[in-house]
Amino acid sequence: MSINFLNDTLIIADHKFSSRLMIGTGKYKTTSELKQCIVNSNCDIITVAIRRAQSTTKSIDNNWITDLDWQNKWLLPNTAGCKTAEEAIRVAILGRQFVKKLGQVNNNFVKLEVIPDSKNLLPDPIGTLKAAEYLITQGFDVLPYINADPILAKQLEELGCVTVMPLASPIGSGQGIKNLSNIQIIIDNANVPVVIDAGLGSASDVALAFELGADAVLVNTAIAKALIPEQMATAIKMATQAGRLSYLSGRMPISSNALASSPNTGIIN
């Protein structure tokens, strides 16, 4: 059966996206570098920390974010920097107001992060559940950032979250996928898109995420801290496409024995 890769659409909360690569906006050296990486990545979804966006300007009209083309990109506000559920809820509400001012009136997305651990930056499962439950009642489409915990992922899905976003390894570490077995369980049991987030460090990490069956990835540091970020953005885009196409194609079975490529029949003696 042939699969039309061009029609392979990512759907989150009834919104359709042609790219399965989401891009973060922190850690770039310059705004121009960030903008070029966005172009090179061909991403549809861009995440912005609302606390950072609010603190860099007195008015949204003076923020660099307004320079981006929000007619063709989707803003995913996130609650990075929040240590409690209550704090994350307040920032999420600010984020939705921020998005509306940019003209995306139908955008109720929020990437929910509740991180009290300032050393290892690991998300709080209880705080995340608590905040997600409330935000869903307020009409938010919640994309929760979590540890690679299959039970928590299923609980958040049943609560009404529109994705789950397990970390591959500690945020910003570039260690790649260190929670492979748990992430595979999450993917196998999810009925919402699974977005691998945090710890991806290279194009090969991204390709592996998709070969496992992930629906999307969110990448920031791997691009922003590369020697040549603009080139890495292109590499990550290509890895997204290659990994997804590889998954859709269905890999060959793994054998414990060597299998000859050529048949034994018809051999010339």
mmCIF file with all atom_site columns, C-alpha atoms in Angstrom, residues 40-224:
data_model
loop_
_atom_site.group_PDB
_atom_site.id
_atom_site.type_symbol
_atom_site.label_atom_id
_atom_site.label_alt_id
_atom_site.label_comp_id
_atom_site.label_asym_id
_atom_site.label_entity_id
_atom_site.label_seq_id
_atom_site.pdbx_PDB_ins_code
_atom_site.Cartn_x
_atom_site.Cartn_y
_atom_site.Cartn_z
_atom_site.occupancy
_atom_site.B_iso_or_equiv
_atom_site.pdbx_formal_charge
_atom_site.auth_seq_id
_atom_site.auth_comp_id
_atom_site.auth_asym_id
_atom_site.auth_atom_id
_atom_site.pdbx_PDB_model_num
ATOM 1   C CA . ASN A 1 40  ? 14.943  26.822 7.460  1.00 0.00 ? 40  ASN A CA 1
ATOM 2   C CA . SER A 1 41  ? 13.022  24.481 9.743  1.00 0.00 ? 41  SER A CA 1
ATOM 3   C CA . ASN A 1 42  ? 9.776   24.968 7.819  1.00 0.00 ? 42  ASN A CA 1
ATOM 4   C CA . CYS A 1 43  ? 7.934   24.554 11.123 1.00 0.00 ? 43  CYS A CA 1
ATOM 5   C CA . ASP A 1 44  ? 4.277   25.476 11.632 1.00 0.00 ? 44  ASP A CA 1
ATOM 6   C CA . ILE A 1 45  ? 4.266   25.764 15.439 1.00 0.00 ? 45  ILE A CA 1
ATOM 7   C CA . ILE A 1 46  ? 6.531   28.113 17.398 1.00 0.00 ? 46  ILE A CA 1
ATOM 8   C CA . THR A 1 47  ? 6.601   28.086 21.185 1.00 0.00 ? 47  THR A CA 1
ATOM 9   C CA . VAL A 1 48  ? 7.323   31.181 23.266 1.00 0.00 ? 48  VAL A CA 1
ATOM 10  C CA . ALA A 1 49  ? 7.792   31.483 27.022 1.00 0.00 ? 49  ALA A CA 1
ATOM 11  C CA . ILE A 1 50  ? 5.145   33.982 28.066 1.00 0.00 ? 50  ILE A CA 1
ATOM 12  C CA . ARG A 1 51  ? 7.126   35.170 31.083 1.00 0.00 ? 51  ARG A CA 1
ATOM 13  C CA . ARG A 1 52  ? 10.062  36.034 28.840 1.00 0.00 ? 52  ARG A CA 1
ATOM 14  C CA . ALA A 1 53  ? 7.876   37.653 26.219 1.00 0.00 ? 53  ALA A CA 1
ATOM 15  C CA . GLN A 1 54  ? 6.112   39.797 28.799 1.00 0.00 ? 54  GLN A CA 1
ATOM 16  C CA . SER A 1 55  ? 9.303   40.851 30.568 1.00 0.00 ? 55  SER A CA 1
ATOM 17  C CA . THR A 1 56  ? 11.133  42.064 27.469 1.00 0.00 ? 56  THR A CA 1
ATOM 18  C CA . THR A 1 57  ? 8.674   44.780 26.603 1.00 0.00 ? 57  THR A CA 1
ATOM 19  C CA . LYS A 1 58  ? 6.129   47.130 28.126 1.00 0.00 ? 58  LYS A CA 1
ATOM 20  C CA . SER A 1 59  ? 3.839   46.664 25.148 1.00 0.00 ? 59  SER A CA 1
ATOM 21  C CA . ILE A 1 60  ? 3.251   43.735 22.841 1.00 0.00 ? 60  ILE A CA 1
ATOM 22  C CA . ASP A 1 61  ? 3.629   46.154 19.903 1.00 0.00 ? 61  ASP A CA 1
ATOM 23  C CA . ASN A 1 62  ? 7.298   46.592 20.737 1.00 0.00 ? 62  ASN A CA 1
ATOM 24  C CA . ASN A 1 63  ? 8.074   42.893 21.031 1.00 0.00 ? 63  ASN A CA 1
ATOM 25  C CA . TRP A 1 64  ? 10.136  41.069 18.403 1.00 0.00 ? 64  TRP A CA 1
ATOM 26  C CA . ILE A 1 65  ? 7.422   38.426 18.312 1.00 0.00 ? 65  ILE A CA 1
ATOM 27  C CA . THR A 1 66  ? 5.167   40.827 16.428 1.00 0.00 ? 66  THR A CA 1
ATOM 28  C CA . ASP A 1 67  ? 7.677   40.840 13.562 1.00 0.00 ? 67  ASP A CA 1
ATOM 29  C CA . LEU A 1 68  ? 6.952   37.206 12.764 1.00 0.00 ? 68  LEU A CA 1
ATOM 30  C CA . ASP A 1 69  ? 4.306   36.172 10.245 1.00 0.00 ? 69  ASP A CA 1
ATOM 31  C CA . TRP A 1 70  ? 1.500   34.837 12.403 1.00 0.00 ? 70  TRP A CA 1
ATOM 32  C CA . GLN A 1 71  ? -0.750  34.348 9.398  1.00 0.00 ? 71  GLN A CA 1
ATOM 33  C CA . ASN A 1 72  ? 1.324   31.284 8.511  1.00 0.00 ? 72  ASN A CA 1
ATOM 34  C CA . LYS A 1 73  ? 2.669   30.205 11.900 1.00 0.00 ? 73  LYS A CA 1
ATOM 35  C CA . TRP A 1 74  ? 0.895   28.990 15.030 1.00 0.00 ? 74  TRP A CA 1
ATOM 36  C CA . LEU A 1 75  ? 1.967   30.375 18.404 1.00 0.00 ? 75  LEU A CA 1
ATOM 37  C CA . LEU A 1 76  ? 2.253   27.905 21.260 1.00 0.00 ? 76  LEU A CA 1
ATOM 38  C CA . PRO A 1 77  ? 2.570   29.946 24.469 1.00 0.00 ? 77  PRO A CA 1
ATOM 39  C CA . ASN A 1 78  ? 4.266   28.066 27.284 1.00 0.00 ? 78  ASN A CA 1
ATOM 40  C CA . THR A 1 79  ? 4.386   28.455 31.040 1.00 0.00 ? 79  THR A CA 1
ATOM 41  C CA . ALA A 1 80  ? 8.152   27.987 31.413 1.00 0.00 ? 80  ALA A CA 1
ATOM 42  C CA . GLY A 1 81  ? 9.472   29.341 34.690 1.00 0.00 ? 81  GLY A CA 1
ATOM 43  C CA . CYS A 1 82  ? 6.367   28.447 36.684 1.00 0.00 ? 82  CYS A CA 1
ATOM 44  C CA . LYS A 1 83  ? 6.989   26.425 39.836 1.00 0.00 ? 83  LYS A CA 1
ATOM 45  C CA . THR A 1 84  ? 3.413   25.780 40.960 1.00 0.00 ? 84  THR A CA 1
ATOM 46  C CA . ALA A 1 85  ? 0.097   24.903 39.374 1.00 0.00 ? 85  ALA A CA 1
ATOM 47  C CA . GLU A 1 86  ? -1.374  28.228 40.426 1.00 0.00 ? 86  GLU A CA 1
ATOM 48  C CA . GLU A 1 87  ? 1.484   30.147 38.848 1.00 0.00 ? 87  GLU A CA 1
ATOM 49  C CA . ALA A 1 88  ? 1.182   28.155 35.622 1.00 0.00 ? 88  ALA A CA 1
ATOM 50  C CA . ILE A 1 89  ? -2.556  28.842 35.444 1.00 0.00 ? 89  ILE A CA 1
ATOM 51  C CA . ARG A 1 90  ? -2.008  32.591 35.750 1.00 0.00 ? 90  ARG A CA 1
ATOM 52  C CA . VAL A 1 91  ? 0.668   32.589 33.052 1.00 0.00 ? 91  VAL A CA 1
ATOM 53  C CA . ALA A 1 92  ? -1.471  30.414 30.769 1.00 0.00 ? 92  ALA A CA 1
ATOM 54  C CA . ILE A 1 93  ? -4.281  32.964 30.972 1.00 0.00 ? 93  ILE A CA 1
ATOM 55  C CA . LEU A 1 94  ? -1.802  35.732 30.118 1.00 0.00 ? 94  LEU A CA 1
ATOM 56  C CA . GLY A 1 95  ? -0.563  33.619 27.241 1.00 0.00 ? 95  GLY A CA 1
ATOM 57  C CA . ARG A 1 96  ? -4.025  33.261 25.746 1.00 0.00 ? 96  ARG A CA 1
ATOM 58  C CA . GLN A 1 97  ? -4.544  37.015 25.932 1.00 0.00 ? 97  GLN A CA 1
ATOM 59  C CA . PHE A 1 98  ? -1.150  37.470 24.269 1.00 0.00 ? 98  PHE A CA 1
ATOM 60  C CA . VAL A 1 99  ? -2.126  35.137 21.426 1.00 0.00 ? 99  VAL A CA 1
ATOM 61  C CA . LYS A 1 100 ? -5.444  36.897 20.840 1.00 0.00 ? 100 LYS A CA 1
ATOM 62  C CA . LYS A 1 101 ? -3.651  40.240 20.496 1.00 0.00 ? 101 LYS A CA 1
ATOM 63  C CA . LEU A 1 102 ? -1.577  38.724 17.711 1.00 0.00 ? 102 LEU A CA 1
ATOM 64  C CA . GLY A 1 103 ? -4.795  37.937 15.848 1.00 0.00 ? 103 GLY A CA 1
ATOM 65  C CA . GLN A 1 104 ? -5.057  34.189 16.496 1.00 0.00 ? 104 GLN A CA 1
ATOM 66  C CA . VAL A 1 105 ? -8.534  34.362 17.987 1.00 0.00 ? 105 VAL A CA 1
ATOM 67  C CA . ASN A 1 106 ? -9.134  30.613 17.694 1.00 0.00 ? 106 ASN A CA 1
ATOM 68  C CA . ASN A 1 107 ? -5.876  29.678 19.377 1.00 0.00 ? 107 ASN A CA 1
ATOM 69  C CA . ASN A 1 108 ? -6.406  28.190 22.846 1.00 0.00 ? 108 ASN A CA 1
ATOM 70  C CA . PHE A 1 109 ? -3.159  26.221 22.932 1.00 0.00 ? 109 PHE A CA 1
ATOM 71  C CA . VAL A 1 110 ? -0.890  26.246 25.947 1.00 0.00 ? 110 VAL A CA 1
ATOM 72  C CA . LYS A 1 111 ? 2.229   24.212 26.571 1.00 0.00 ? 111 LYS A CA 1
ATOM 73  C CA . LEU A 1 112 ? 1.869   23.499 30.265 1.00 0.00 ? 112 LEU A CA 1
ATOM 74  C CA . GLU A 1 113 ? 5.096   23.433 32.262 1.00 0.00 ? 113 GLU A CA 1
ATOM 75  C CA . VAL A 1 114 ? 5.182   23.178 36.063 1.00 0.00 ? 114 VAL A CA 1
ATOM 76  C CA . ILE A 1 115 ? 8.820   22.877 37.131 1.00 0.00 ? 115 ILE A CA 1
ATOM 77  C CA . PRO A 1 116 ? 9.732   23.430 40.802 1.00 0.00 ? 116 PRO A CA 1
ATOM 78  C CA . ASP A 1 117 ? 13.096  21.677 40.388 1.00 0.00 ? 117 ASP A CA 1
ATOM 79  C CA . SER A 1 118 ? 15.562  24.428 39.471 1.00 0.00 ? 118 SER A CA 1
ATOM 80  C CA . LYS A 1 119 ? 18.566  22.067 39.278 1.00 0.00 ? 119 LYS A CA 1
ATOM 81  C CA . ASN A 1 120 ? 17.344  19.210 37.085 1.00 0.00 ? 120 ASN A CA 1
ATOM 82  C CA . LEU A 1 121 ? 14.335  21.027 35.609 1.00 0.00 ? 121 LEU A CA 1
ATOM 83  C CA . LEU A 1 122 ? 12.079  18.006 35.986 1.00 0.00 ? 122 LEU A CA 1
ATOM 84  C CA . PRO A 1 123 ? 8.329   18.624 35.721 1.00 0.00 ? 123 PRO A CA 1
ATOM 85  C CA . ASP A 1 124 ? 5.989   18.212 38.702 1.00 0.00 ? 124 ASP A CA 1
ATOM 86  C CA . PRO A 1 125 ? 3.431   15.493 37.843 1.00 0.00 ? 125 PRO A CA 1
ATOM 87  C CA . ILE A 1 126 ? 0.934   16.445 40.554 1.00 0.00 ? 126 ILE A CA 1
ATOM 88  C CA . GLY A 1 127 ? 1.105   20.161 39.783 1.00 0.00 ? 127 GLY A CA 1
ATOM 89  C CA . THR A 1 128 ? 0.788   19.430 36.065 1.00 0.00 ? 128 THR A CA 1
ATOM 90  C CA . LEU A 1 129 ? -2.341  17.316 36.604 1.00 0.00 ? 129 LEU A CA 1
ATOM 91  C CA . LYS A 1 130 ? -3.877  19.966 38.826 1.00 0.00 ? 130 LYS A CA 1
ATOM 92  C CA . ALA A 1 131 ? -3.203  22.832 36.419 1.00 0.00 ? 131 ALA A CA 1
ATOM 93  C CA . ALA A 1 132 ? -4.291  20.816 33.376 1.00 0.00 ? 132 ALA A CA 1
ATOM 94  C CA . GLU A 1 133 ? -7.603  19.900 34.965 1.00 0.00 ? 133 GLU A CA 1
ATOM 95  C CA . TYR A 1 134 ? -8.450  23.531 35.663 1.00 0.00 ? 134 TYR A CA 1
ATOM 96  C CA . LEU A 1 135 ? -7.235  24.925 32.331 1.00 0.00 ? 135 LEU A CA 1
ATOM 97  C CA . ILE A 1 136 ? -9.288  22.378 30.392 1.00 0.00 ? 136 ILE A CA 1
ATOM 98  C CA . THR A 1 137 ? -12.435 23.604 32.167 1.00 0.00 ? 137 THR A CA 1
ATOM 99  C CA . GLN A 1 138 ? -11.509 27.105 30.966 1.00 0.00 ? 138 GLN A CA 1
ATOM 100 C CA . GLY A 1 139 ? -11.421 26.057 27.323 1.00 0.00 ? 139 GLY A CA 1
ATOM 101 C CA . PHE A 1 140 ? -7.660  25.642 26.910 1.00 0.00 ? 140 PHE A CA 1
ATOM 102 C CA . ASP A 1 141 ? -6.126  23.069 24.601 1.00 0.00 ? 141 ASP A CA 1
ATOM 103 C CA . VAL A 1 142 ? -3.482  21.765 26.981 1.00 0.00 ? 142 VAL A CA 1
ATOM 104 C CA . LEU A 1 143 ? -0.184  20.297 25.765 1.00 0.00 ? 143 LEU A CA 1
ATOM 105 C CA . PRO A 1 144 ? 1.479   19.090 28.992 1.00 0.00 ? 144 PRO A CA 1
ATOM 106 C CA . TYR A 1 145 ? 5.248   18.730 29.354 1.00 0.00 ? 145 TYR A CA 1
ATOM 107 C CA . ILE A 1 146 ? 5.908   15.619 31.453 1.00 0.00 ? 146 ILE A CA 1
ATOM 108 C CA . ASN A 1 147 ? 8.488   13.074 32.448 1.00 0.00 ? 147 ASN A CA 1
ATOM 109 C CA . ALA A 1 148 ? 8.346   9.868  30.406 1.00 0.00 ? 148 ALA A CA 1
ATOM 110 C CA . ASP A 1 149 ? 5.708   8.382  32.700 1.00 0.00 ? 149 ASP A CA 1
ATOM 111 C CA . PRO A 1 150 ? 3.179   6.170  30.845 1.00 0.00 ? 150 PRO A CA 1
ATOM 112 C CA . ILE A 1 151 ? 0.634   6.245  33.688 1.00 0.00 ? 151 ILE A CA 1
ATOM 113 C CA . LEU A 1 152 ? 0.733   10.039 33.955 1.00 0.00 ? 152 LEU A CA 1
ATOM 114 C CA . ALA A 1 153 ? 0.508   10.358 30.172 1.00 0.00 ? 153 ALA A CA 1
ATOM 115 C CA . LYS A 1 154 ? -2.668  8.254  30.100 1.00 0.00 ? 154 LYS A CA 1
ATOM 116 C CA . GLN A 1 155 ? -4.183  10.180 33.027 1.00 0.00 ? 155 GLN A CA 1
ATOM 117 C CA . LEU A 1 156 ? -3.585  13.491 31.249 1.00 0.00 ? 156 LEU A CA 1
ATOM 118 C CA . GLU A 1 157 ? -5.061  12.127 28.030 1.00 0.00 ? 157 GLU A CA 1
ATOM 119 C CA . GLU A 1 158 ? -8.178  10.929 29.871 1.00 0.00 ? 158 GLU A CA 1
ATOM 120 C CA . LEU A 1 159 ? -8.422  14.326 31.541 1.00 0.00 ? 159 LEU A CA 1
ATOM 121 C CA . GLY A 1 160 ? -8.747  15.931 28.091 1.00 0.00 ? 160 GLY A CA 1
ATOM 122 C CA . CYS A 1 161 ? -5.237  17.083 27.157 1.00 0.00 ? 161 CYS A CA 1
ATOM 123 C CA . VAL A 1 162 ? -4.821  17.350 23.386 1.00 0.00 ? 162 VAL A CA 1
ATOM 124 C CA . THR A 1 163 ? -1.270  15.935 23.384 1.00 0.00 ? 163 THR A CA 1
ATOM 125 C CA . VAL A 1 164 ? 1.270   14.561 25.802 1.00 0.00 ? 164 VAL A CA 1
ATOM 126 C CA . MET A 1 165 ? 4.855   15.846 25.646 1.00 0.00 ? 165 MET A CA 1
ATOM 127 C CA . PRO A 1 166 ? 7.297   13.476 27.375 1.00 0.00 ? 166 PRO A CA 1
ATOM 128 C CA . LEU A 1 167 ? 10.901  14.550 27.733 1.00 0.00 ? 167 LEU A CA 1
ATOM 129 C CA . ALA A 1 168 ? 13.558  12.485 25.970 1.00 0.00 ? 168 ALA A CA 1
ATOM 130 C CA . SER A 1 169 ? 16.174  13.468 28.567 1.00 0.00 ? 169 SER A CA 1
ATOM 131 C CA . PRO A 1 170 ? 16.785  16.509 30.798 1.00 0.00 ? 170 PRO A CA 1
ATOM 132 C CA . ILE A 1 171 ? 15.891  19.772 29.081 1.00 0.00 ? 171 ILE A CA 1
ATOM 133 C CA . GLY A 1 172 ? 18.778  21.424 27.274 1.00 0.00 ? 172 GLY A CA 1
ATOM 134 C CA . SER A 1 173 ? 21.100  18.475 27.902 1.00 0.00 ? 173 SER A CA 1
ATOM 135 C CA . GLY A 1 174 ? 21.345  17.188 24.332 1.00 0.00 ? 174 GLY A CA 1
ATOM 136 C CA . GLN A 1 175 ? 21.602  13.630 25.673 1.00 0.00 ? 175 GLN A CA 1
ATOM 137 C CA . GLY A 1 176 ? 19.081  12.274 23.196 1.00 0.00 ? 176 GLY A CA 1
ATOM 138 C CA . ILE A 1 177 ? 16.395  9.709  24.014 1.00 0.00 ? 177 ILE A CA 1
ATOM 139 C CA . LYS A 1 178 ? 17.327  8.195  27.377 1.00 0.00 ? 178 LYS A CA 1
ATOM 140 C CA . ASN A 1 179 ? 13.778  7.066  28.265 1.00 0.00 ? 179 ASN A CA 1
ATOM 141 C CA . LEU A 1 180 ? 13.271  4.968  25.146 1.00 0.00 ? 180 LEU A CA 1
ATOM 142 C CA . SER A 1 181 ? 11.257  2.089  26.641 1.00 0.00 ? 181 SER A CA 1
ATOM 143 C CA . ASN A 1 182 ? 8.879   4.368  28.571 1.00 0.00 ? 182 ASN A CA 1
ATOM 144 C CA . ILE A 1 183 ? 8.411   6.638  25.573 1.00 0.00 ? 183 ILE A CA 1
ATOM 145 C CA . GLN A 1 184 ? 7.602   3.612  23.430 1.00 0.00 ? 184 GLN A CA 1
ATOM 146 C CA . ILE A 1 185 ? 4.928   2.565  25.939 1.00 0.00 ? 185 ILE A CA 1
ATOM 147 C CA . ILE A 1 186 ? 3.456   6.079  25.877 1.00 0.00 ? 186 ILE A CA 1
ATOM 148 C CA . ILE A 1 187 ? 3.355   6.081  22.074 1.00 0.00 ? 187 ILE A CA 1
ATOM 149 C CA . ASP A 1 188 ? 1.833   2.591  21.874 1.00 0.00 ? 188 ASP A CA 1
ATOM 150 C CA . ASN A 1 189 ? -0.975  3.478  24.292 1.00 0.00 ? 189 ASN A CA 1
ATOM 151 C CA . ALA A 1 190 ? -1.768  7.082  23.336 1.00 0.00 ? 190 ALA A CA 1
ATOM 152 C CA . ASN A 1 191 ? -4.892  8.181  21.506 1.00 0.00 ? 191 ASN A CA 1
ATOM 153 C CA . VAL A 1 192 ? -3.629  11.768 21.252 1.00 0.00 ? 192 VAL A CA 1
ATOM 154 C CA . PRO A 1 193 ? -0.472  12.993 19.509 1.00 0.00 ? 193 PRO A CA 1
ATOM 155 C CA . VAL A 1 194 ? 2.771   12.289 21.349 1.00 0.00 ? 194 VAL A CA 1
ATOM 156 C CA . VAL A 1 195 ? 5.301   15.110 21.036 1.00 0.00 ? 195 VAL A CA 1
ATOM 157 C CA . ILE A 1 196 ? 8.859   14.302 22.128 1.00 0.00 ? 196 ILE A CA 1
ATOM 158 C CA . ASP A 1 197 ? 10.180  17.362 23.927 1.00 0.00 ? 197 ASP A CA 1
ATOM 159 C CA . ALA A 1 198 ? 13.485  18.200 25.647 1.00 0.00 ? 198 ALA A CA 1
ATOM 160 C CA . GLY A 1 199 ? 16.911  16.605 25.425 1.00 0.00 ? 199 GLY A CA 1
ATOM 161 C CA . LEU A 1 200 ? 17.045  16.000 21.674 1.00 0.00 ? 200 LEU A CA 1
ATOM 162 C CA . GLY A 1 201 ? 20.534  17.024 20.557 1.00 0.00 ? 201 GLY A CA 1
ATOM 163 C CA . SER A 1 202 ? 20.941  16.115 16.911 1.00 0.00 ? 202 SER A CA 1
ATOM 164 C CA . ALA A 1 203 ? 19.228  15.166 13.686 1.00 0.00 ? 203 ALA A CA 1
ATOM 165 C CA . SER A 1 204 ? 19.668  11.472 14.466 1.00 0.00 ? 204 SER A CA 1
ATOM 166 C CA . ASP A 1 205 ? 17.826  11.919 17.783 1.00 0.00 ? 205 ASP A CA 1
ATOM 167 C CA . VAL A 1 206 ? 14.924  13.478 15.907 1.00 0.00 ? 206 VAL A CA 1
ATOM 168 C CA . ALA A 1 207 ? 14.843  10.717 13.301 1.00 0.00 ? 207 ALA A CA 1
ATOM 169 C CA . LEU A 1 208 ? 14.812  8.081  16.065 1.00 0.00 ? 208 LEU A CA 1
ATOM 170 C CA . ALA A 1 209 ? 11.894  9.824  17.800 1.00 0.00 ? 209 ALA A CA 1
ATOM 171 C CA . PHE A 1 210 ? 9.817   9.511  14.648 1.00 0.00 ? 210 PHE A CA 1
ATOM 172 C CA . GLU A 1 211 ? 10.922  5.951  13.955 1.00 0.00 ? 211 GLU A CA 1
ATOM 173 C CA . LEU A 1 212 ? 9.574   5.059  17.404 1.00 0.00 ? 212 LEU A CA 1
ATOM 174 C CA . GLY A 1 213 ? 6.207   6.413  16.248 1.00 0.00 ? 213 GLY A CA 1
ATOM 175 C CA . ALA A 1 214 ? 6.175   9.898  17.785 1.00 0.00 ? 214 ALA A CA 1
ATOM 176 C CA . ASP A 1 215 ? 3.736   12.274 16.122 1.00 0.00 ? 215 ASP A CA 1
ATOM 177 C CA . ALA A 1 216 ? 5.911   15.380 16.470 1.00 0.00 ? 216 ALA A CA 1
ATOM 178 C CA . VAL A 1 217 ? 9.004   16.794 18.168 1.00 0.00 ? 217 VAL A CA 1
ATOM 179 C CA . LEU A 1 218 ? 9.765   20.111 19.812 1.00 0.00 ? 218 LEU A CA 1
ATOM 180 C CA . VAL A 1 219 ? 13.367  21.268 19.365 1.00 0.00 ? 219 VAL A CA 1
ATOM 181 C CA . ASN A 1 220 ? 15.087  24.348 20.757 1.00 0.00 ? 220 ASN A CA 1
ATOM 182 C CA . THR A 1 221 ? 18.586  23.946 22.189 1.00 0.00 ? 221 THR A CA 1
ATOM 183 C CA . ALA A 1 222 ? 19.768  21.465 19.553 1.00 0.00 ? 222 ALA A CA 1
ATOM 184 C CA . ILE A 1 223 ? 19.317  24.201 16.972 1.00 0.00 ? 223 ILE A CA 1
ATOM 185 C CA . ALA A 1 224 ? 20.046  27.339 18.990 1.00 0.00 ? 224 ALA A CA 1
#
